[in-house]
Amino acid sequence: MTRRAVVKGVGHYLPERVVPNAEFEKTLDTSDEWIKSRSGIERRHFAAPNQTTSDLATHAAKAALDMAEMEGNDIDAIVLATSTADLTFPSAATMVQQAIGNTKGYAFDVQAVCAGFVYALSNANALIASGQADRVLVIGAETFSRIMDWTDRGTCVLFGDGAGAVILEAETGTGTTDDRGILATDLNSDGRYKDLLYVDGGVSTNSTGVLRMVGKEVFRHAVEKLAQTAHTALDKVGLGPDDVTWVVPHQANIRIIQSTAKKLGVGMDRVIVTVQDHGNTSAASIPLALSVGVSNGQIKQGDLVVTEAIGGGLAWGAVVIRW
């Protein structure tokens, strides 16, 4: 028998402020059509001045708890993926822990930029598989609007704020790919490419910094590495693209999503796409898309779901889940 991490609930939260592409026309040499044609993005959400990443994460966590019919103290561990935590320390995860009334578990942040949720899922799966936790709340939450260079039309129009959450619970499976739960994970990073996507400041450099990106190079690496990691994760359990019900990719750019799906051998009719409504929400994009997919009736119990993401580092990875 095999101990599996099974999805019991999902939830998401988006700030109230919706920012359409047209709003950028007031301050940048850009247009709605230019942004849509290059990214597929039509609008995104920005957090209010008084909203923090942990605020967004808490809303998503509570929605996931409601779906799972659980309370805060039913959770053993919280793993929160973010690059935009409220404070240098403590972790945003501990702030969510307090907000949901969890007093018996443990909480920590994971930082792998846009690949953060895949890393967080992998860590949560390991906690459950090893018996260190029975129920894990996994969150991706970001306020990337706080680290934008508003004069750089190549980056500031791409990102948005939001949060998504998934609750995993231990169940005993047969050890086959028919089991519900996480079946395989694949994580990778290569620090040689750190200058392709980064924030040019931080605590130990005594500066705040803004996001910098070499877009063409990130695009090239993304398509190659996302298809590769998805294939690798599927290969680990003897599955292939034809077995996949849904691909839920990091929502960075519609052209990356389309190119990766083609390289993976999966039609776009089997890909969950939310980038048009949310923009790139970094570590929040996959759990947001999962929650939307469930809400829309697309993702159903028994479906084989593959998530894949790439972000600064470069860091990338994939997770195979039987829903």
Short mmCIF file of C-alpha atoms in Angstrom, two decimals:
data_model
loop_
_atom_site.label_atom_id
_atom_site.label_comp_id
_atom_site.label_asym_id
_atom_site.label_seq_id
_atom_site.Cartn_x
_atom_site.Cartn_y
_atom_site.Cartn_z
CA MET A 1 0.00 0.00 0.00
CA THR A 2 1.14 3.56 -0.77
CA ARG A 3 0.54 6.75 1.17
CA ARG A 4 -0.82 9.38 -1.24
CA ALA A 5 -1.40 13.14 -0.96
CA VAL A 6 -4.96 13.59 -2.24
CA VAL A 7 -6.59 16.91 -3.15
CA LYS A 8 -9.54 17.63 -0.85
CA GLY A 9 -10.23 21.29 -1.54
CA VAL A 10 -9.20 24.25 -3.68
CA GLY A 11 -9.81 27.97 -3.44
CA HIS A 12 -8.61 31.26 -4.86
CA TYR A 13 -8.81 34.98 -4.29
CA LEU A 14 -8.34 37.99 -6.57
CA PRO A 15 -8.12 41.60 -5.39
CA GLU A 16 -11.09 43.82 -6.26
CA ARG A 17 -9.20 46.19 -8.53
CA VAL A 18 -9.26 45.03 -12.15
CA VAL A 19 -6.72 46.67 -14.46
CA PRO A 20 -7.51 46.37 -18.20
CA ASN A 21 -4.78 46.72 -20.79
CA ALA A 22 -6.16 50.10 -21.83
CA GLU A 23 -5.10 51.57 -18.49
CA PHE A 24 -1.43 51.26 -19.50
CA GLU A 25 -2.02 53.33 -22.63
CA LYS A 26 -2.12 56.43 -20.41
CA THR A 27 1.50 56.13 -19.29
CA LEU A 28 3.29 53.79 -21.73
CA ASP A 29 3.89 53.48 -25.46
CA THR A 30 1.64 50.43 -25.68
CA SER A 31 -1.91 49.38 -26.54
CA ASP A 32 -4.49 46.78 -25.68
CA GLU A 33 -3.83 45.05 -29.00
CA TRP A 34 -0.03 45.09 -28.52
CA ILE A 35 -0.32 43.47 -25.09
CA LYS A 36 -2.91 40.88 -26.18
CA SER A 37 -1.00 39.88 -29.32
CA ARG A 38 2.24 39.26 -27.42
CA SER A 39 0.95 37.76 -24.20
CA GLY A 40 -2.73 36.89 -24.44
CA ILE A 41 -3.36 39.05 -21.38
CA GLU A 42 -6.46 41.25 -21.37
CA ARG A 43 -6.68 42.27 -17.71
CA ARG A 44 -5.15 41.59 -14.32
CA HIS A 45 -5.91 42.33 -10.65
CA PHE A 46 -3.86 44.62 -8.40
CA ALA A 47 -3.92 44.49 -4.62
CA ALA A 48 -5.18 47.53 -2.73
CA PRO A 49 -2.50 49.63 -0.96
CA ASN A 50 -3.41 48.10 2.40
CA GLN A 51 -3.50 44.49 1.13
CA THR A 52 -0.54 42.18 1.69
CA THR A 53 0.40 38.84 0.21
CA SER A 54 -0.67 37.05 3.38
CA ASP A 55 -4.08 38.76 3.16
CA LEU A 56 -4.62 37.34 -0.32
CA ALA A 57 -3.31 33.96 0.78
CA THR A 58 -5.66 33.87 3.77
CA HIS A 59 -8.72 34.47 1.58
CA ALA A 60 -7.68 31.62 -0.74
CA ALA A 61 -6.91 29.34 2.21
CA LYS A 62 -10.32 29.92 3.78
CA ALA A 63 -12.03 29.15 0.45
CA ALA A 64 -10.10 25.86 0.19
CA LEU A 65 -10.96 24.98 3.80
CA ASP A 66 -14.63 25.61 3.07
CA MET A 67 -14.59 23.28 0.06
CA ALA A 68 -12.79 20.59 2.07
CA GLU A 69 -15.21 21.11 4.98
CA MET A 70 -12.26 21.63 7.32
CA GLU A 71 -11.26 24.16 9.96
CA GLY A 72 -7.90 25.79 10.55
CA ASN A 73 -6.83 23.35 13.25
CA ASP A 74 -7.48 20.37 10.98
CA ILE A 75 -4.30 21.33 9.11
CA ASP A 76 -0.92 19.90 10.15
CA ALA A 77 1.31 22.06 7.93
CA ILE A 78 1.11 25.13 5.71
CA VAL A 79 3.49 25.58 2.76
CA LEU A 80 3.22 28.98 1.09
CA ALA A 81 4.96 29.73 -2.20
CA THR A 82 5.75 33.41 -2.73
CA SER A 83 8.46 35.83 -3.84
CA THR A 84 6.63 38.81 -2.37
CA ALA A 85 6.20 38.01 1.32
CA ASP A 86 4.86 40.74 3.61
CA LEU A 87 8.06 41.04 5.65
CA THR A 88 11.65 39.83 5.48
CA PHE A 89 10.59 37.59 8.36
CA PRO A 90 8.57 35.93 9.76
CA SER A 91 7.16 33.92 6.88
CA ALA A 92 3.87 34.83 5.28
CA ALA A 93 2.81 31.24 6.00
CA THR A 94 2.87 31.88 9.74
CA MET A 95 0.64 34.92 9.20
CA VAL A 96 -1.87 32.74 7.37
CA GLN A 97 -1.55 30.17 10.15
CA GLN A 98 -2.64 32.79 12.69
CA ALA A 99 -5.41 34.12 10.45
CA ILE A 100 -7.08 30.71 9.99
CA GLY A 101 -6.79 29.84 13.68
CA ASN A 102 -4.22 27.07 13.33
CA THR A 103 -2.39 26.57 16.64
CA LYS A 104 -1.10 23.00 16.35
CA GLY A 105 0.68 22.88 13.03
CA TYR A 106 3.81 24.35 11.43
CA ALA A 107 4.18 26.77 8.55
CA PHE A 108 6.91 27.93 6.18
CA ASP A 109 7.44 29.76 2.89
CA VAL A 110 8.98 28.39 -0.31
CA GLN A 111 10.66 30.74 -2.79
CA ALA A 112 11.09 29.52 -6.36
CA VAL A 113 9.43 32.49 -8.09
CA CYS A 114 6.94 31.35 -10.76
CA ALA A 115 7.83 27.69 -10.12
CA GLY A 116 7.10 28.19 -6.43
CA PHE A 117 3.78 26.35 -6.30
CA VAL A 118 5.21 23.28 -8.02
CA TYR A 119 8.03 23.29 -5.46
CA ALA A 120 5.52 23.76 -2.64
CA LEU A 121 3.36 20.87 -3.87
CA SER A 122 6.42 18.64 -4.07
CA ASN A 123 7.42 19.55 -0.51
CA ALA A 124 3.88 18.99 0.77
CA ASN A 125 3.76 15.62 -0.97
CA ALA A 126 7.03 14.63 0.72
CA LEU A 127 5.67 15.65 4.14
CA ILE A 128 2.63 13.45 3.65
CA ALA A 129 4.47 10.53 2.07
CA SER A 130 6.97 10.48 4.95
CA GLY A 131 4.25 10.66 7.61
CA GLN A 132 5.29 14.09 8.90
CA ALA A 133 1.82 15.47 8.16
CA ASP A 134 -1.63 14.13 7.33
CA ARG A 135 -3.16 17.35 6.01
CA VAL A 136 -1.21 20.12 4.28
CA LEU A 137 -2.47 23.48 3.07
CA VAL A 138 -0.47 24.52 0.00
CA ILE A 139 -0.74 28.14 -1.14
CA GLY A 140 0.64 30.28 -3.93
CA ALA A 141 0.23 34.02 -3.36
CA GLU A 142 1.85 37.11 -4.85
CA THR A 143 1.67 40.91 -4.99
CA PHE A 144 3.97 41.41 -7.97
CA SER A 145 2.48 44.86 -8.54
CA ARG A 146 4.83 45.97 -5.72
CA ILE A 147 8.02 45.09 -7.64
CA MET A 148 7.26 46.47 -11.11
CA ASP A 149 9.20 49.07 -13.06
CA TRP A 150 6.25 51.06 -14.39
CA THR A 151 8.37 52.55 -17.18
CA ASP A 152 9.25 49.13 -18.66
CA ARG A 153 6.45 48.15 -21.03
CA GLY A 154 8.04 44.74 -21.60
CA THR A 155 7.42 43.62 -18.02
CA CYS A 156 4.95 45.78 -16.10
CA VAL A 157 2.00 44.89 -18.35
CA LEU A 158 2.49 41.16 -17.78
CA PHE A 159 2.03 40.67 -14.04
CA GLY A 160 -0.86 40.66 -11.60
CA ASP A 161 -1.71 39.84 -8.00
CA GLY A 162 -3.70 36.95 -6.56
CA ALA A 163 -3.67 33.75 -4.54
CA GLY A 164 -4.72 30.13 -4.85
CA ALA A 165 -4.74 27.26 -2.38
CA VAL A 166 -4.97 23.47 -2.35
CA ILE A 167 -5.56 21.16 0.62
CA LEU A 168 -3.87 17.76 0.49
CA GLU A 169 -4.80 14.87 2.77
CA ALA A 170 -3.12 11.50 3.28
CA GLU A 171 -4.94 8.49 1.89
CA THR A 172 -3.83 4.92 1.33
CA GLY A 173 -3.58 3.86 -2.29
CA THR A 174 -2.66 0.69 -4.14
CA GLY A 175 0.56 2.10 -5.57
CA THR A 176 -0.77 2.29 -9.13
CA THR A 177 -1.51 5.29 -11.35
CA ASP A 178 -5.21 4.73 -10.70
CA ASP A 179 -4.69 6.06 -7.16
CA ARG A 180 -6.00 9.52 -6.41
CA GLY A 181 -3.35 12.01 -5.32
CA ILE A 182 0.10 13.15 -6.37
CA LEU A 183 1.69 10.44 -8.49
CA ALA A 184 5.00 12.05 -9.49
CA THR A 185 7.04 15.23 -9.20
CA ASP A 186 10.06 16.61 -11.04
CA LEU A 187 12.06 19.63 -9.84
CA ASN A 188 14.98 21.40 -11.52
CA SER A 189 17.04 24.58 -11.31
CA ASP A 190 20.09 26.08 -13.00
CA GLY A 191 21.67 29.17 -11.44
CA ARG A 192 23.69 29.91 -14.57
CA TYR A 193 20.55 31.59 -15.93
CA LYS A 194 19.79 33.80 -12.93
CA ASP A 195 20.31 37.00 -14.93
CA LEU A 196 17.43 36.19 -17.29
CA LEU A 197 14.74 36.89 -14.70
CA TYR A 198 15.43 38.56 -11.35
CA VAL A 199 14.73 41.48 -9.02
CA ASP A 200 17.66 43.91 -8.92
CA GLY A 201 17.62 44.44 -5.16
CA GLY A 202 17.21 42.71 -1.82
CA VAL A 203 17.88 42.73 1.89
CA SER A 204 21.61 42.01 1.83
CA THR A 205 22.18 44.60 -0.91
CA ASN A 206 20.33 47.25 1.12
CA SER A 207 17.92 47.97 -1.72
CA THR A 208 14.38 47.06 -2.76
CA GLY A 209 14.66 46.56 -6.51
CA VAL A 210 12.28 45.87 -9.38
CA LEU A 211 11.75 42.94 -11.72
CA ARG A 212 14.09 42.58 -14.70
CA MET A 213 13.61 40.07 -17.51
CA VAL A 214 15.27 39.09 -20.79
CA GLY A 215 12.00 38.12 -22.42
CA LYS A 216 13.19 36.32 -25.56
CA GLU A 217 15.59 34.11 -23.65
CA VAL A 218 13.05 33.29 -20.95
CA PHE A 219 10.56 32.32 -23.69
CA ARG A 220 13.07 29.98 -25.33
CA HIS A 221 14.01 28.25 -22.09
CA ALA A 222 10.39 28.06 -20.96
CA VAL A 223 9.08 26.09 -23.95
CA GLU A 224 11.96 23.64 -23.91
CA LYS A 225 12.12 23.07 -20.17
CA LEU A 226 8.39 22.98 -19.45
CA ALA A 227 7.74 20.24 -22.00
CA GLN A 228 10.80 18.33 -20.77
CA THR A 229 9.83 18.41 -17.10
CA ALA A 230 6.24 17.36 -17.84
CA HIS A 231 7.50 14.39 -19.90
CA THR A 232 9.95 13.45 -17.14
CA ALA A 233 7.27 13.50 -14.44
CA LEU A 234 4.91 11.40 -16.56
CA ASP A 235 7.70 8.96 -17.46
CA LYS A 236 8.37 8.34 -13.75
CA VAL A 237 5.01 6.60 -13.45
CA GLY A 238 4.81 5.11 -16.93
CA LEU A 239 2.28 7.59 -18.32
CA GLY A 240 2.29 9.71 -21.45
CA PRO A 241 0.57 12.75 -22.99
CA ASP A 242 -2.37 10.65 -24.20
CA ASP A 243 -3.19 9.77 -20.58
CA VAL A 244 -3.45 13.43 -19.55
CA THR A 245 -6.92 14.90 -19.01
CA TRP A 246 -5.77 18.45 -18.26
CA VAL A 247 -2.53 20.38 -18.39
CA VAL A 248 -2.61 23.28 -15.92
CA PRO A 249 0.46 25.35 -16.80
CA HIS A 250 2.00 28.41 -15.23
CA GLN A 251 0.00 31.26 -16.74
CA ALA A 252 2.81 33.49 -18.01
CA ASN A 253 2.12 34.02 -21.69
CA ILE A 254 -0.37 32.41 -24.09
CA ARG A 255 2.33 31.82 -26.68
CA ILE A 256 4.45 29.92 -24.17
CA ILE A 257 1.39 27.89 -23.14
CA GLN A 258 0.53 27.07 -26.76
CA SER A 259 4.10 26.21 -27.75
CA THR A 260 4.62 24.01 -24.69
CA ALA A 261 1.35 22.15 -25.28
CA LYS A 262 2.37 21.46 -28.87
CA LYS A 263 5.82 20.25 -27.82
CA LEU A 264 4.24 18.09 -25.11
CA GLY A 265 1.76 16.61 -27.58
CA VAL A 266 -1.43 17.86 -25.90
CA GLY A 267 -4.14 19.82 -27.70
CA MET A 268 -5.19 23.21 -26.37
CA ASP A 269 -8.65 21.75 -25.70
CA ARG A 270 -6.98 19.94 -22.78
CA VAL A 271 -5.20 23.00 -21.35
CA ILE A 272 -6.65 25.22 -18.62
CA VAL A 273 -6.01 28.86 -19.61
CA THR A 274 -6.65 31.83 -17.31
CA VAL A 275 -3.82 34.18 -18.36
CA GLN A 276 -6.27 36.46 -20.19
CA ASP A 277 -8.02 37.35 -16.93
CA HIS A 278 -5.21 37.27 -14.36
CA GLY A 279 -1.94 37.98 -16.16
CA ASN A 280 1.16 36.35 -14.72
CA THR A 281 0.57 35.90 -10.98
CA SER A 282 3.84 33.98 -10.51
CA ALA A 283 3.51 31.31 -7.79
CA ALA A 284 -0.24 31.96 -7.58
CA SER A 285 -0.98 31.19 -11.22
CA ILE A 286 -1.25 27.38 -11.05
CA PRO A 287 -3.44 27.16 -7.92
CA LEU A 288 -5.58 29.99 -9.32
CA ALA A 289 -6.04 28.06 -12.56
CA LEU A 290 -6.73 24.80 -10.69
CA SER A 291 -9.42 26.49 -8.61
CA VAL A 292 -10.99 28.14 -11.65
CA GLY A 293 -10.89 24.82 -13.52
CA VAL A 294 -12.74 23.10 -10.69
CA SER A 295 -15.23 25.96 -10.35
CA ASN A 296 -15.95 25.82 -14.10
CA GLY A 297 -16.61 22.08 -13.97
CA GLN A 298 -13.61 21.27 -16.13
CA ILE A 299 -11.46 19.40 -13.61
CA LYS A 300 -13.30 16.42 -12.10
CA GLN A 301 -12.43 13.60 -9.71
CA GLY A 302 -10.42 10.92 -11.47
CA ASP A 303 -8.90 13.28 -14.05
CA LEU A 304 -5.14 13.11 -14.64
CA VAL A 305 -3.77 16.63 -14.20
CA VAL A 306 -0.25 17.81 -15.05
CA THR A 307 1.01 21.13 -13.70
CA GLU A 308 4.26 22.67 -14.91
CA ALA A 309 6.00 25.98 -14.28
CA ILE A 310 9.26 27.86 -14.77
CA GLY A 311 10.54 30.96 -13.00
CA GLY A 312 13.60 32.91 -11.97
CA GLY A 313 16.61 30.90 -10.96
CA LEU A 314 15.99 29.47 -13.45
CA ALA A 315 13.79 27.03 -11.55
CA TRP A 316 11.26 24.70 -13.15
CA GLY A 317 9.27 21.56 -12.48
CA ALA A 318 6.11 19.53 -12.90
CA VAL A 319 3.64 17.55 -10.79
CA VAL A 320 1.34 14.74 -11.94
CA ILE A 321 -1.91 14.45 -9.95
CA ARG A 322 -4.84 12.05 -10.14
CA TRP A 323 -7.64 14.38 -9.07
#
